[in-house]
Coordinates of C-alpha atoms in Angstrom, one line a residue:
M1 CA 13.8 -3.0 14.2
H2 CA 17.0 -5.1 13.9
S3 CA 15.8 -8.1 15.9
L4 CA 17.6 -6.8 19.0
P5 CA 16.3 -6.2 22.5
R6 CA 14.8 -2.7 22.8
A7 CA 17.6 -1.5 25.1
A8 CA 20.3 -2.3 22.5
V9 CA 18.8 0.2 19.9
T10 CA 19.0 4.0 20.3
P11 CA 17.7 6.4 17.7
G12 CA 20.5 8.1 15.8
P13 CA 20.7 11.1 13.5
G14 CA 18.5 11.1 10.4
C15 CA 17.2 7.7 9.5
T16 CA 19.7 5.7 11.6
S17 CA 19.9 3.7 14.8
I18 CA 22.8 3.2 17.1
V19 CA 22.9 -0.6 17.6
A20 CA 24.9 -2.7 20.1
A21 CA 27.2 -5.2 18.4
G22 CA 27.8 -8.7 19.8
V23 CA 24.2 -9.5 20.6
E24 CA 22.5 -10.6 17.3
W25 CA 25.6 -10.0 15.2
D26 CA 29.2 -8.7 15.2
A27 CA 30.3 -6.3 12.4
I28 CA 33.4 -6.1 10.4
K29 CA 34.3 -2.5 9.3
V30 CA 36.0 -2.5 6.0
P31 CA 37.3 0.2 3.6
R32 CA 34.8 0.5 0.8
Y33 CA 37.3 -0.5 -2.0
A34 CA 38.2 -3.8 -0.2
G35 CA 34.6 -4.5 0.9
L36 CA 33.1 -4.1 -2.6
F37 CA 35.8 -6.4 -4.0
A38 CA 35.2 -9.0 -1.3
L39 CA 31.5 -8.7 -1.7
G40 CA 31.7 -9.5 -5.4
K41 CA 33.5 -12.8 -4.5
L42 CA 31.2 -14.0 -1.7
T43 CA 28.8 -16.6 -2.8
R44 CA 26.3 -16.0 0.1
P45 CA 26.8 -12.6 1.6
G46 CA 24.7 -11.4 4.5
A47 CA 23.6 -7.8 5.4
V48 CA 26.0 -5.0 4.4
A49 CA 25.6 -1.4 5.4
V50 CA 27.5 1.6 3.8
D51 CA 28.7 4.6 5.7
P52 CA 29.6 7.0 2.8
A53 CA 30.5 9.9 5.2
S54 CA 33.3 8.1 6.9
A55 CA 36.8 9.0 5.8
P56 CA 37.5 6.8 3.9
P57 CA 34.0 5.4 3.2
V58 CA 33.4 2.0 4.8
L59 CA 31.2 -1.0 4.6
Y60 CA 29.9 -2.9 7.7
F61 CA 29.5 -6.7 7.1
L62 CA 27.2 -8.3 9.7
V63 CA 28.6 -11.7 10.8
P64 CA 27.5 -14.2 13.5
P65 CA 27.8 -12.8 17.1
Q66 CA 31.1 -13.5 18.9
S67 CA 32.7 -14.9 15.7
T68 CA 35.3 -12.2 15.5
A69 CA 37.6 -13.2 18.3
G70 CA 41.2 -13.1 17.0
W71 CA 40.2 -11.1 13.9
D72 CA 43.5 -10.2 12.2
V73 CA 42.8 -8.7 8.8
P74 CA 44.8 -5.5 8.3
K75 CA 42.9 -2.3 7.5
T76 CA 39.7 -3.8 9.0
T77 CA 38.1 -3.6 12.4
A78 CA 36.0 -6.3 14.2
L79 CA 33.2 -4.8 16.3
S80 CA 31.6 -7.0 19.0
L81 CA 30.6 -6.7 22.6
A82 CA 31.0 -3.1 24.0
A83 CA 30.9 -1.7 20.4
H84 CA 28.0 0.1 18.7
V85 CA 27.3 0.6 15.0
V86 CA 25.3 3.3 13.3
L87 CA 22.9 1.5 11.0
P88 CA 20.5 2.9 8.5
A89 CA 16.7 2.3 8.6
L90 CA 15.8 -1.0 7.0
H91 CA 14.1 0.8 4.1
R92 CA 17.2 3.0 3.3
E93 CA 18.9 1.4 0.3
A94 CA 20.5 4.5 -1.3
P95 CA 22.3 7.6 -0.3
P96 CA 22.3 10.3 1.0
G97 CA 23.6 9.2 4.4
P98 CA 24.1 5.6 5.5
Y99 CA 22.3 2.9 3.6
W100 CA 22.1 -0.8 3.1
L101 CA 23.9 -2.4 0.2
I102 CA 22.2 -5.6 1.2
A103 CA 19.4 -5.1 3.7
P104 CA 18.9 -7.7 6.5
G105 CA 15.5 -8.5 5.1
R106 CA 16.8 -9.5 1.6
G107 CA 18.0 -13.1 2.2
R108 CA 20.8 -14.1 4.6
R109 CA 21.2 -11.8 7.6
R110 CA 24.9 -12.6 8.3
T111 CA 28.0 -13.3 6.2
T112 CA 30.1 -16.3 7.3
T113 CA 33.1 -14.8 9.1
A114 CA 35.7 -17.2 7.7
D115 CA 34.4 -16.6 4.1
L116 CA 34.7 -12.8 4.6
R117 CA 38.2 -13.1 6.1
R118 CA 39.4 -15.2 3.2
E119 CA 38.1 -12.8 0.6
L120 CA 39.4 -9.7 2.4
L121 CA 42.8 -11.3 2.6
C122 CA 42.7 -11.9 -1.1
V123 CA 42.2 -8.1 -1.6
I124 CA 44.4 -6.7 1.2
Q125 CA 47.2 -9.2 1.3
P126 CA 46.9 -11.1 -2.0
R127 CA 49.9 -13.4 -1.1
A128 CA 48.7 -14.2 2.4
V129 CA 48.5 -17.7 3.9
V130 CA 44.9 -18.5 4.5
P131 CA 44.4 -21.3 7.0
S132 CA 41.1 -22.7 5.7
G133 CA 40.9 -21.0 2.3
P134 CA 40.7 -22.4 -1.2
T135 CA 43.7 -24.0 -2.9
E136 CA 42.6 -23.2 -6.5
P137 CA 44.2 -20.1 -8.2
R138 CA 42.3 -16.8 -7.9
P139 CA 42.3 -14.5 -11.0
H140 CA 43.8 -11.6 -9.0
E141 CA 46.6 -13.6 -7.4
G142 CA 48.3 -15.3 -10.3
G143 CA 49.0 -18.4 -8.2
R144 CA 47.8 -20.8 -5.5
L145 CA 47.0 -20.0 -2.0
E146 CA 49.0 -22.0 0.5
R147 CA 47.4 -23.8 3.4
A148 CA 48.8 -23.0 6.8
Q149 CA 50.1 -26.1 8.6

C-alpha cells in the first residue's frame, strides 16, 4: 500500500492506515498554515497528507528516512523511528477525514528535508539564519537571509 513491509502497516479507522515512520520515509508534522505556505514555495514537493481533525489541523510532509536527526524548526515535529503516522488511503484526495494534498503516486514521493526546513523557517521565523539556504531576498522577508558561518 505505502511500499512498506506488511508488518509496518496497520489498518486504521475509516480509509486510513497506521504506518511506521523511519522505514521508507520520515514525516514532518506542520501546522496547516505554515505547511501550505511552505508548500507553495517548494519547487519539487513530495507526498503531503492532511489531518483536518487535528487541533490545529496539520500537514505531514514525507521526507527521506532518517533525514530528520537534529530537526529544529519550532512549531513542527519530526517523526522517524518509533513513530507512527495515520495516513489516508492512496485514493483519498479530499475531505472528509485525512486526505492527500499530494498523493505518493503523483510524482515525487518525498520532499527534500533541507528544502522543507528552509521554507518552514521563512514562515515560522522569517529572520532566521538558514545554514544552507538562499541568499536572495524573499518577498515575505524584506531582506536577505544570512548564511551561518
